[in-house]
Short mmCIF file of C-alpha atoms and ligand atoms in Angstrom, two decimals:
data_model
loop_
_atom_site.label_atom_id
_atom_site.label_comp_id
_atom_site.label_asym_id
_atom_site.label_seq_id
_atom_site.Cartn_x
_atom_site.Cartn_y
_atom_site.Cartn_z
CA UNK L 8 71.11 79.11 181.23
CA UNK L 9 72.16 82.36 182.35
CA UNK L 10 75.80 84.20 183.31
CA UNK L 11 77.09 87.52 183.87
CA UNK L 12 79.34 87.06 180.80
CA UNK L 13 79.10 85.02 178.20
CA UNK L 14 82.40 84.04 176.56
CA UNK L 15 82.86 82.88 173.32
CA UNK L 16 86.13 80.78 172.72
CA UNK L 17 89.05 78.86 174.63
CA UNK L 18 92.14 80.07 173.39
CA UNK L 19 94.24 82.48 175.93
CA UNK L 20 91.85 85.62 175.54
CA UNK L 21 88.92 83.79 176.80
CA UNK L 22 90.40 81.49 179.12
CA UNK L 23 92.10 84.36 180.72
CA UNK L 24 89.34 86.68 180.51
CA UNK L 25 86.91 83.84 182.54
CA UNK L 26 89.76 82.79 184.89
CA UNK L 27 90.48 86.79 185.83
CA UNK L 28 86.10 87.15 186.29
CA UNK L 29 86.81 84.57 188.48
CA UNK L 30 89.04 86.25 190.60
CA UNK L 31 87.04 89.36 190.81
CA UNK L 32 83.98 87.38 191.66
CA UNK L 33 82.21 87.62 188.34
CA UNK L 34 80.49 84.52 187.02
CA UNK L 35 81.14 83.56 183.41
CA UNK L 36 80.64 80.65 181.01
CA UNK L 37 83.19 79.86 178.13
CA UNK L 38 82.07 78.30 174.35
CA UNK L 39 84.38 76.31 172.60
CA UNK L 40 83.53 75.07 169.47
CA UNK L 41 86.01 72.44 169.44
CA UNK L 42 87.33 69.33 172.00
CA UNK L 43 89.47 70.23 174.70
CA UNK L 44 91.88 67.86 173.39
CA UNK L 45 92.23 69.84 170.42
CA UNK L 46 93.21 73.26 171.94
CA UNK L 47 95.03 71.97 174.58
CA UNK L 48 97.51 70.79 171.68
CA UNK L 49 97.27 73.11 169.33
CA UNK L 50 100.77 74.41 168.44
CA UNK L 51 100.62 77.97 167.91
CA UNK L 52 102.92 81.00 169.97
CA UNK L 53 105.75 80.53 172.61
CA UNK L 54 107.28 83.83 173.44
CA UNK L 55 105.99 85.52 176.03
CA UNK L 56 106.37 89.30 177.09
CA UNK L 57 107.77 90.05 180.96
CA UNK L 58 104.29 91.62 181.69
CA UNK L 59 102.60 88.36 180.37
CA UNK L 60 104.52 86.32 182.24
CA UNK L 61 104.16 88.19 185.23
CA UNK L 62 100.39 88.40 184.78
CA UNK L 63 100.27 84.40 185.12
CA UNK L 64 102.35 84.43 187.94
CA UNK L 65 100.49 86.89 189.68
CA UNK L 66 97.14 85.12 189.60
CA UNK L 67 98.11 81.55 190.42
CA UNK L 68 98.64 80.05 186.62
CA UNK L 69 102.23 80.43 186.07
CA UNK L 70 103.87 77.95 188.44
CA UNK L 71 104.60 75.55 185.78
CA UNK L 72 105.49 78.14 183.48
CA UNK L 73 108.02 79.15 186.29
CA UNK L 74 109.35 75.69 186.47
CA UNK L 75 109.86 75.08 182.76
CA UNK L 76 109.80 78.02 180.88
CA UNK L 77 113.10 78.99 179.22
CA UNK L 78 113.70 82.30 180.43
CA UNK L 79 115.33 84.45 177.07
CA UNK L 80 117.66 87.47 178.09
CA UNK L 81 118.23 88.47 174.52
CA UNK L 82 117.67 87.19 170.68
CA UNK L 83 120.11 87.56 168.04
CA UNK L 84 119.74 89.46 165.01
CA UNK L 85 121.78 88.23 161.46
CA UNK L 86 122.29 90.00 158.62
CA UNK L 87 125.77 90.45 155.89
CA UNK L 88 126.99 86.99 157.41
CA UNK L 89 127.51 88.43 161.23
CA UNK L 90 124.80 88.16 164.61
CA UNK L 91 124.43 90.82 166.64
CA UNK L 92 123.00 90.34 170.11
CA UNK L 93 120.13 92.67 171.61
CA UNK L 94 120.64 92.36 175.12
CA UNK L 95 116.84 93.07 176.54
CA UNK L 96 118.17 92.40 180.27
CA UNK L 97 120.80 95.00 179.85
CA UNK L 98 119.11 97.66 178.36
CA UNK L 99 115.20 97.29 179.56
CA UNK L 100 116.27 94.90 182.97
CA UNK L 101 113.33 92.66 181.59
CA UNK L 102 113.34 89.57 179.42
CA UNK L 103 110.56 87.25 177.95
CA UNK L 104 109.89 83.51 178.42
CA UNK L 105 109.91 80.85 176.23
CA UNK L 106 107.03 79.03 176.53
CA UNK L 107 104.45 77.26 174.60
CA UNK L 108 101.12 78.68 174.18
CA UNK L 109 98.90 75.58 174.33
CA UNK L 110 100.84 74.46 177.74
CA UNK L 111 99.61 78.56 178.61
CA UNK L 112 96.16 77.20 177.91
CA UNK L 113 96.02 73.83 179.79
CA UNK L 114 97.35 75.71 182.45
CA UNK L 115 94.11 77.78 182.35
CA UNK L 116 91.66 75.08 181.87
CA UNK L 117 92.97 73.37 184.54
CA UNK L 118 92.63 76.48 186.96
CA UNK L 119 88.73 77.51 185.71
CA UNK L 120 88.02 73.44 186.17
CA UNK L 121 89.42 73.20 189.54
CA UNK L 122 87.66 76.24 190.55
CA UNK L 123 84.53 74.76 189.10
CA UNK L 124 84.18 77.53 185.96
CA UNK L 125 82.29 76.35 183.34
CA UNK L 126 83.54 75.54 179.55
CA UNK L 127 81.41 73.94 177.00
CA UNK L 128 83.52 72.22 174.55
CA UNK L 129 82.48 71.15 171.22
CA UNK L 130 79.49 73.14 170.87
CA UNK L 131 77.70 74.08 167.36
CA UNK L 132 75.98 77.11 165.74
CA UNK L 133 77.07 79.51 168.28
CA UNK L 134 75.10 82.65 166.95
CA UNK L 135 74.91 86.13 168.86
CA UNK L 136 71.69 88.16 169.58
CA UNK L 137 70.14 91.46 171.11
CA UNK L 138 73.95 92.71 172.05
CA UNK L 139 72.98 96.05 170.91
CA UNK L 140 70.62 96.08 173.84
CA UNK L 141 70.20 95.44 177.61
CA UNK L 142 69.62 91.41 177.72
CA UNK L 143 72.36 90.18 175.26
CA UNK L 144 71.97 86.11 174.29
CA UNK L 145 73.55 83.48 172.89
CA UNK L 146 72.40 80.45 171.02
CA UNK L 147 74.68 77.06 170.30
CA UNK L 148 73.73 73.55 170.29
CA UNK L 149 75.36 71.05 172.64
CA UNK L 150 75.26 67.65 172.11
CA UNK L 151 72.74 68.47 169.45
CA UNK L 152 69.94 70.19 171.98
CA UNK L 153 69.45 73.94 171.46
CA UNK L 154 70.51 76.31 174.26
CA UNK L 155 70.61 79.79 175.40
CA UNK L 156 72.56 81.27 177.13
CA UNK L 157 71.01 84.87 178.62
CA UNK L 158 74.23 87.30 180.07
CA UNK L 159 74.81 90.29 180.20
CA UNK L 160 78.01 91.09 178.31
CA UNK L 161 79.24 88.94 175.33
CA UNK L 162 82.95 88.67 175.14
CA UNK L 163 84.15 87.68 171.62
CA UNK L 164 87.23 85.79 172.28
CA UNK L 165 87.05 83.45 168.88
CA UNK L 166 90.21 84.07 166.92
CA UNK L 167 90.14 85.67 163.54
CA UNK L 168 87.35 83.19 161.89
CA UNK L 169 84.81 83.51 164.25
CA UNK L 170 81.44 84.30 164.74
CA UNK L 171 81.47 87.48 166.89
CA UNK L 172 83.19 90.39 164.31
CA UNK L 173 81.02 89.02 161.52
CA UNK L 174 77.94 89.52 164.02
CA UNK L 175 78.40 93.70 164.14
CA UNK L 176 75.99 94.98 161.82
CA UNK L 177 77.59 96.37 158.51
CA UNK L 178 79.17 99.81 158.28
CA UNK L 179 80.19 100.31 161.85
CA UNK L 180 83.41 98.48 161.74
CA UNK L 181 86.41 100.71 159.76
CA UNK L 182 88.57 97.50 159.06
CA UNK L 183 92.64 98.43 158.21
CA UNK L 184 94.68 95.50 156.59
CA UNK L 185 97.82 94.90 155.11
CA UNK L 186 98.15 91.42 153.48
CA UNK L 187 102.45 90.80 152.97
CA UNK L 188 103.38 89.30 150.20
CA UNK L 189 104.85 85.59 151.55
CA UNK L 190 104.17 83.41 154.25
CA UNK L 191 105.93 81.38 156.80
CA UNK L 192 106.72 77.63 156.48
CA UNK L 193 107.05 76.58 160.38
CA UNK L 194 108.14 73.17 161.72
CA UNK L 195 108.87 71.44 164.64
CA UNK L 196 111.83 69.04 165.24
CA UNK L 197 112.70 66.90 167.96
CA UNK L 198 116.18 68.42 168.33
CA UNK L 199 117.92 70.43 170.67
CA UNK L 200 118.18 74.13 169.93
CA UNK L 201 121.78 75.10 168.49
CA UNK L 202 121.62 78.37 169.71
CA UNK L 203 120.54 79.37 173.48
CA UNK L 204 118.62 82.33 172.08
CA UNK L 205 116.19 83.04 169.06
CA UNK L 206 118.13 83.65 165.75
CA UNK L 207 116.35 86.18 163.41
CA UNK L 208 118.01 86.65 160.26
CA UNK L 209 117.70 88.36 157.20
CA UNK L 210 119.25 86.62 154.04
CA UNK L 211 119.55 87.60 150.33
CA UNK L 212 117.39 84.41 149.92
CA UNK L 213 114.59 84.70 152.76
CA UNK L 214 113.88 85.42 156.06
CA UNK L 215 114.70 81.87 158.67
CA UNK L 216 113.93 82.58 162.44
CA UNK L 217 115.90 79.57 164.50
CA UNK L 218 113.21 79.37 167.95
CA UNK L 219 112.48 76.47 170.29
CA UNK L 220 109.82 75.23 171.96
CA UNK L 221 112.13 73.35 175.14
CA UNK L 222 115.53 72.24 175.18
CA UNK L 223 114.51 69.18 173.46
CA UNK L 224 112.44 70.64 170.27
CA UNK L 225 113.24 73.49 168.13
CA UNK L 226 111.11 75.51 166.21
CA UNK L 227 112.30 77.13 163.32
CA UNK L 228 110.33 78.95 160.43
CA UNK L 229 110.93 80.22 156.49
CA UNK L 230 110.08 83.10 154.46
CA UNK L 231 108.63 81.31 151.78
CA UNK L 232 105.21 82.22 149.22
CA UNK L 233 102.05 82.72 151.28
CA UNK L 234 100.29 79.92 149.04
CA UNK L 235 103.85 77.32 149.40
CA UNK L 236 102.81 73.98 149.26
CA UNK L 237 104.37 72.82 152.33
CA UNK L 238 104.86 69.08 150.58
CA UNK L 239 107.41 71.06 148.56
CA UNK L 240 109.41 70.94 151.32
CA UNK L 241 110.75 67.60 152.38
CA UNK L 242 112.78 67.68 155.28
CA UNK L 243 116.35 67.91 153.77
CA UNK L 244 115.58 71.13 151.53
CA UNK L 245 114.31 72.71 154.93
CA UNK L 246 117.54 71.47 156.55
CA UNK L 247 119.74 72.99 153.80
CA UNK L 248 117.54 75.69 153.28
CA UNK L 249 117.90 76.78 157.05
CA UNK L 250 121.40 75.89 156.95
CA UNK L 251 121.85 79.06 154.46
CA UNK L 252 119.86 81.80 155.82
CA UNK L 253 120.94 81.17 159.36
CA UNK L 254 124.66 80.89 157.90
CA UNK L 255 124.93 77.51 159.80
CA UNK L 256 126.86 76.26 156.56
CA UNK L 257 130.02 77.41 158.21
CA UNK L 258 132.19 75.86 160.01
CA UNK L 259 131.88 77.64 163.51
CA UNK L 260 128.68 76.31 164.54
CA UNK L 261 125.81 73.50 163.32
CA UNK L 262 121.82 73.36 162.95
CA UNK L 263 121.29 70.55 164.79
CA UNK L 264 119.02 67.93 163.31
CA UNK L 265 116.38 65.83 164.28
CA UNK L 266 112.86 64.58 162.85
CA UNK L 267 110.29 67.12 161.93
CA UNK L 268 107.32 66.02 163.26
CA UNK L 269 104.92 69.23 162.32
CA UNK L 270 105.17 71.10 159.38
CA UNK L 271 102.79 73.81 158.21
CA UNK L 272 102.57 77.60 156.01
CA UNK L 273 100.81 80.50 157.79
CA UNK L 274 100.19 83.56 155.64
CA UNK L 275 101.65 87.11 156.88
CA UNK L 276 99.14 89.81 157.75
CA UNK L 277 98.52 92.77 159.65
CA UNK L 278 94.95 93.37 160.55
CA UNK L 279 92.71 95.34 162.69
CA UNK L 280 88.68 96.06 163.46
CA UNK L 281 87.43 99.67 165.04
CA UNK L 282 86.03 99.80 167.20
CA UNK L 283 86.82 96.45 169.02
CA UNK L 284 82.74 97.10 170.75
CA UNK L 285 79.48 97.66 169.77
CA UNK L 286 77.03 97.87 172.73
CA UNK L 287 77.39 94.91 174.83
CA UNK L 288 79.58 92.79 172.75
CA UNK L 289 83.37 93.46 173.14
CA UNK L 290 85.81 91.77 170.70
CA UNK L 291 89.31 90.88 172.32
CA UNK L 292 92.55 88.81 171.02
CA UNK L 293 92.77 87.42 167.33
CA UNK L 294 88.57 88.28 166.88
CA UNK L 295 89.79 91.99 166.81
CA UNK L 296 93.30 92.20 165.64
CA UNK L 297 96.01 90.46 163.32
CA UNK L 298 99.85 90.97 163.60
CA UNK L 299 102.23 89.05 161.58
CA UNK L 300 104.36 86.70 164.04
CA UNK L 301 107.59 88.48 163.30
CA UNK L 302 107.43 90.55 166.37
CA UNK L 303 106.21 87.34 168.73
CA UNK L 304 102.99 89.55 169.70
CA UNK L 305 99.45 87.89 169.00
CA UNK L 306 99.07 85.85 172.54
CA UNK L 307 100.49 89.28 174.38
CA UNK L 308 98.24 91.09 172.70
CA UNK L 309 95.46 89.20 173.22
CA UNK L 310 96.45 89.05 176.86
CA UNK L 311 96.44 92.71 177.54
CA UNK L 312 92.83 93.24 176.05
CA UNK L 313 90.99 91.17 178.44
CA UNK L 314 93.33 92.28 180.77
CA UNK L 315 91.15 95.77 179.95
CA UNK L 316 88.35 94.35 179.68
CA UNK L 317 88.26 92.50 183.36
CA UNK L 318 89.39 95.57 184.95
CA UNK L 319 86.63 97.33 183.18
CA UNK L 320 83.67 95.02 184.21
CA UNK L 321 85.11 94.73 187.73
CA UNK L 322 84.35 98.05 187.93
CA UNK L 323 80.73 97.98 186.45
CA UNK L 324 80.27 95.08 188.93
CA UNK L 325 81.87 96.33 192.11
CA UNK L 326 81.12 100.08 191.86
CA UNK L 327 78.39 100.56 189.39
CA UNK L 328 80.62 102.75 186.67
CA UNK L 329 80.74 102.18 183.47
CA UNK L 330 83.31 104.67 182.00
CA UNK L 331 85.79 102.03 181.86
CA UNK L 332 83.85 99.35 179.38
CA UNK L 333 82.32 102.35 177.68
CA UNK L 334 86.03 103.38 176.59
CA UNK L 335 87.47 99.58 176.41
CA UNK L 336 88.01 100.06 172.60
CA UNK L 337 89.87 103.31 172.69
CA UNK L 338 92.28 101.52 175.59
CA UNK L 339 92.64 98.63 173.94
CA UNK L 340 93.46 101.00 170.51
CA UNK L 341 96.44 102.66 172.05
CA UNK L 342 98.64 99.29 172.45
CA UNK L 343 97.25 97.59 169.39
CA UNK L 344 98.49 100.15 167.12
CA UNK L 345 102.02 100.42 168.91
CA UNK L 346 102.26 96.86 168.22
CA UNK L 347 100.95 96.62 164.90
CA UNK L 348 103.74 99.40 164.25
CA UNK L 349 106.83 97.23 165.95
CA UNK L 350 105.28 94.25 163.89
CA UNK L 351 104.94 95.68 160.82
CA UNK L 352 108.42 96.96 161.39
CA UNK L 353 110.01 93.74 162.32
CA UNK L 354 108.21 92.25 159.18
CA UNK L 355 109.39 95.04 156.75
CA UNK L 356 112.95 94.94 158.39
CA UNK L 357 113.62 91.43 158.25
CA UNK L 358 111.96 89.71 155.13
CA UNK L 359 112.93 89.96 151.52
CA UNK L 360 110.63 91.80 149.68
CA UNK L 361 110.60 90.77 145.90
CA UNK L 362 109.29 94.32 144.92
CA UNK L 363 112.01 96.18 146.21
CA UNK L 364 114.93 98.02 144.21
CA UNK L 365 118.59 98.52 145.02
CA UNK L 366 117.83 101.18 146.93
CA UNK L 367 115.25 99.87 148.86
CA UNK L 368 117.69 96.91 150.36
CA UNK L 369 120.18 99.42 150.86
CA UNK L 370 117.76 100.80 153.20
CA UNK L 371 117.03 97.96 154.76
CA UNK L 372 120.45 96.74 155.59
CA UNK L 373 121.27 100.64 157.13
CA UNK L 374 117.95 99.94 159.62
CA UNK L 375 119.60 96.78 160.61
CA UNK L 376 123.34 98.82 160.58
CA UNK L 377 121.52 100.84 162.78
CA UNK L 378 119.84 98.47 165.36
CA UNK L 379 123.08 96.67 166.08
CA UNK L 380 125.28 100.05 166.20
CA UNK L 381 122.87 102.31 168.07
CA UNK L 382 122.20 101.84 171.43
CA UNK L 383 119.27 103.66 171.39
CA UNK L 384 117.68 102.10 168.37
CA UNK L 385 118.88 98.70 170.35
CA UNK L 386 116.85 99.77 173.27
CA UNK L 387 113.55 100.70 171.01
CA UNK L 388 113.41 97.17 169.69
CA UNK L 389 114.19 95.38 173.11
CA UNK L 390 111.39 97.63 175.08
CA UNK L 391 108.96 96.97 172.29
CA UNK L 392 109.98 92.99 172.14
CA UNK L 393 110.30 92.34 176.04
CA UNK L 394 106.78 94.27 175.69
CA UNK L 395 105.56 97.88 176.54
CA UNK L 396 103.94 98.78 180.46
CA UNK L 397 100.81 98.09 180.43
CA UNK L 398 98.97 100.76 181.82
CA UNK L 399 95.77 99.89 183.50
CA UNK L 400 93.18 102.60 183.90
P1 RFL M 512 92.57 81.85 169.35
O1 RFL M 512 93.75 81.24 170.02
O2 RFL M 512 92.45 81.71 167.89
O3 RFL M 512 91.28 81.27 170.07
C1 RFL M 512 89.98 81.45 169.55
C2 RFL M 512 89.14 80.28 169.99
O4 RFL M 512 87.81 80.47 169.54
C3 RFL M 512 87.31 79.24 169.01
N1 RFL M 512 86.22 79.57 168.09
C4 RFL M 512 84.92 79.42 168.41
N2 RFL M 512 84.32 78.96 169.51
C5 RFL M 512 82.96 78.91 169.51
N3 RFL M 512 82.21 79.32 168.46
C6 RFL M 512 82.77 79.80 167.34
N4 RFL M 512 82.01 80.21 166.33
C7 RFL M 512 84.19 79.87 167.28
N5 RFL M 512 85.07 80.28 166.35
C8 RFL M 512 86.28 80.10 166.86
C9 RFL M 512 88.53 78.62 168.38
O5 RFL M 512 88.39 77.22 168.21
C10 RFL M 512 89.61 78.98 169.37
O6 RFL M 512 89.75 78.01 170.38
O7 RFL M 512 92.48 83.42 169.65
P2 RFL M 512 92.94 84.26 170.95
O8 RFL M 512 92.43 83.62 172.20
O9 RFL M 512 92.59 85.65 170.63
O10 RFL M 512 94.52 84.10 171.01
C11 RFL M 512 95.34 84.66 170.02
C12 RFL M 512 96.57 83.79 169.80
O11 RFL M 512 96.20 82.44 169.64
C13 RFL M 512 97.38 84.26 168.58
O12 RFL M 512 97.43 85.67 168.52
C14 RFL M 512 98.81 83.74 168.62
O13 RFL M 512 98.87 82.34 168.54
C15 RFL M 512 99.57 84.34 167.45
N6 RFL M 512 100.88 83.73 167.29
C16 RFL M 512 101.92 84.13 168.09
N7 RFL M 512 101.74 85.03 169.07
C17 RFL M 512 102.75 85.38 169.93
O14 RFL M 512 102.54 86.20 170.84
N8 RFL M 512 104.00 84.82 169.80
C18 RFL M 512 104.27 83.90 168.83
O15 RFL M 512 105.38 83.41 168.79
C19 RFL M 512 103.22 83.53 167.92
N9 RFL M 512 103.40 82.58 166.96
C20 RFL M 512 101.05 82.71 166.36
C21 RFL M 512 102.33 82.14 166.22
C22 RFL M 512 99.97 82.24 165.58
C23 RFL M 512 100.14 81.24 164.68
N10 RFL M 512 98.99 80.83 163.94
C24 RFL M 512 98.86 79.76 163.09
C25 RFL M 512 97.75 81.58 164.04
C26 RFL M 512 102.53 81.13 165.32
C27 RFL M 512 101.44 80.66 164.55
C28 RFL M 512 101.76 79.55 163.60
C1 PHB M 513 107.94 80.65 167.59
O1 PHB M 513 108.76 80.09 168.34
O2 PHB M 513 106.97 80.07 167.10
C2 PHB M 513 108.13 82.08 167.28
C3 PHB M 513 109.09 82.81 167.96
C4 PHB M 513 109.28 84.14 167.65
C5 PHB M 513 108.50 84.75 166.69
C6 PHB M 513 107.52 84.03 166.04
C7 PHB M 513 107.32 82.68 166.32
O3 PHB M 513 108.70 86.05 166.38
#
């Protein structure tokens, strides 16, 4: 088997990276090592930057996203008992999209299967080789006969667990992580959103986030230990529990309630891997970076690497330089680290930190004083949330 690039993984960095190949005319194969069933439902992100959005308009996957995608003009901040809006349309003239990421990546299996692209699906023992030189391969087994696939550029696309990072031999990857002290208990319920826009709110007991998923199904998530046992929960402490922090316990307004039908803990970190290449093996999305979710940035993120990275092999392909995929990292770099910062600072703003004194709160509650007083501060968090330009080289 052979293919210009060899992609490893089907979540949004890899199906985007093969379908926009595919527009540029470069041939690539995708490796998934589990069913298509199983990432097509996987329940993971749902806000969307403007530029993200735009991106899958642009080239021909965002119609139903266009249809039913809930477009979000603001989200709500709460903190000492009163919400403050952050008007993104107002003060950036852009907004983001609420829409699921596994409809985001049927979407794109649908488009690289129409256009006949080619995605294994369940494959085993996906192992790298000879990326540090000119004829790059990889091996997997497929309905348990060996293959090989000969290319040449590997894109690792395979989330935070996979193969690809581990692959770089040891000592030329400076790793930077910060592991936060709690996690996030999210569910899903089959109830209507009680607010039209996302609620983030910090409370002396926790941070709750009130999201949705459609106008049917909310989403909403707790602060809560990054070990919680999520059977801890049953469904009226989460009720009561989000009734609290999102100060839905008075009379004004109600949570509105329905049956959870998912229910899981995800543990908070920030994390990233330089340089995000080593010869001819180029790491994009989750394989290369971690943000925690409080800034609604891992899918974006992920979407603006191989965003760099196609524009960088289109121009190997088309015109023979290779400036662009020799200084993919360093591109890539630049946004990651902006948007580890906004992360990190939506984390640290919003969460209660068990660690910190009087004075620290104090602190805490003047940032968010500050947000919902200053216009300017207003307008940092909205052009960082509806998501910086990306700037193509
Ligand atoms: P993915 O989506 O993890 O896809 C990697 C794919 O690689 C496959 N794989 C392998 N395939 C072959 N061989 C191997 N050895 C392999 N190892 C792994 C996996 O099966 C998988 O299909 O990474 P990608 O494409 O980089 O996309 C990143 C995003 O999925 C991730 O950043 C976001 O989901 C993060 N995230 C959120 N991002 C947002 O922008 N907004 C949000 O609101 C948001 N909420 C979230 C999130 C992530 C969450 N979890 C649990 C990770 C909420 C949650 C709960
Ligand atoms: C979600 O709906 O899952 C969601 C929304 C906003 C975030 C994180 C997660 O910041």
């Amino acid at each position: 088997m052979r293919t210009q690039v060899g992609i490893i993984g089907a979540g949004p960095a890899g199906l985007l990276l093969a379908h926009l190949l595919h527009i540029d005319g470069i041939d690539s194969v995708v490796l998934e090592a589990r069913s298509r069933e199983y990432v097509e439902n996987r329940i993971r992100a749902g806000v969307l930057e403007h530029g993200t959005a735009e991106t899958l308009v642009a080239t021909g996957v965002g119609e139903r996203m266009r249809a039913i995608g809930l477009p979000h003009h603001g989200v709500n901040l709460r903190f000492r008992g009163r919400t403050h809006r952050i008007d993104f349309l107002g003060l950036t003239g852009k907004f983001v999209t609420v829409y699921s990421q596994h409809l985001v990546v049927q979407d794109l299996i649908a488009a690289r299967l129409a256009a006949g692209g080619q995605i294994h699906f369940d494959v085993e023992d996906v192992s790298v080789h000879d990326f540090g030189g000119e004829a790059p391969s990889i091996r997997f087994r497929a309905e348990s006969r060996a293959e090989t696939l000969a290319c040449d550029f590997i894109a690792g696309c395979d989330g935070f667990h996979g193969t690809c990072r581990p692959s770089i031999p040891a000592g030329v990857l400076m790793i930077h992580e910060r592991v936060y002290p709690f996690g996030w208990l999210g569910i899903l319920a089959e109830a209507p959103p009680a607010s039209e826009e996302l609620i983030y709110a910090n409370h002396e007991r926790g941070f709750a986030l009130l999201s949705m998923r459609s106008p049917t199904v909310s989403r909403h998530l707790l602060q809560c230990a990054p070990d919680e046992n999520p059977e801890a929960w049953p469904d009226e402490r989460i009720w009561s529990e989000l009734e609290t922090r999102l100060g839905t316990d008075e009379p004004s307004w109600k949570l509105i309630k329905g049956p959870i039908v998912q229910k899981g803990v995800t543990p908070m970190r920030s994390f990233v891997a330089e340089p995000m290449q080593f010869g001819r093996l180029f790491l994009a999305g989750d394989a290369a970076h971690i943000v925690p979710p409080t800034g609604a940035k891992g899918l974006n993120l992920a979407v603006a690497d191989v965003r760099v990275l196609a524009r960088a092999l289109e121009r190997h392909y088309r015109a023979g330089a290779s400036e662009l995929l020799a200084r993919y990292s360093e591109t890539c770099l630049g946004r990651v680290w902006k948007v580890q910062r906004f992360s990190w600072w939506m984390t640290s703003m919003l969460h209660r930190f068990e660690a910190h004194t009087g004075f620290e709160r104090r602190i805490q509650l003047a940032e968010l004083d500050y947000v919902a007083g200053s216009r300017a501060a207003a307008m940092a968090l909205a052009e960082n949330y509806v998501g910086l330009p990306l700037e193509l080289p």
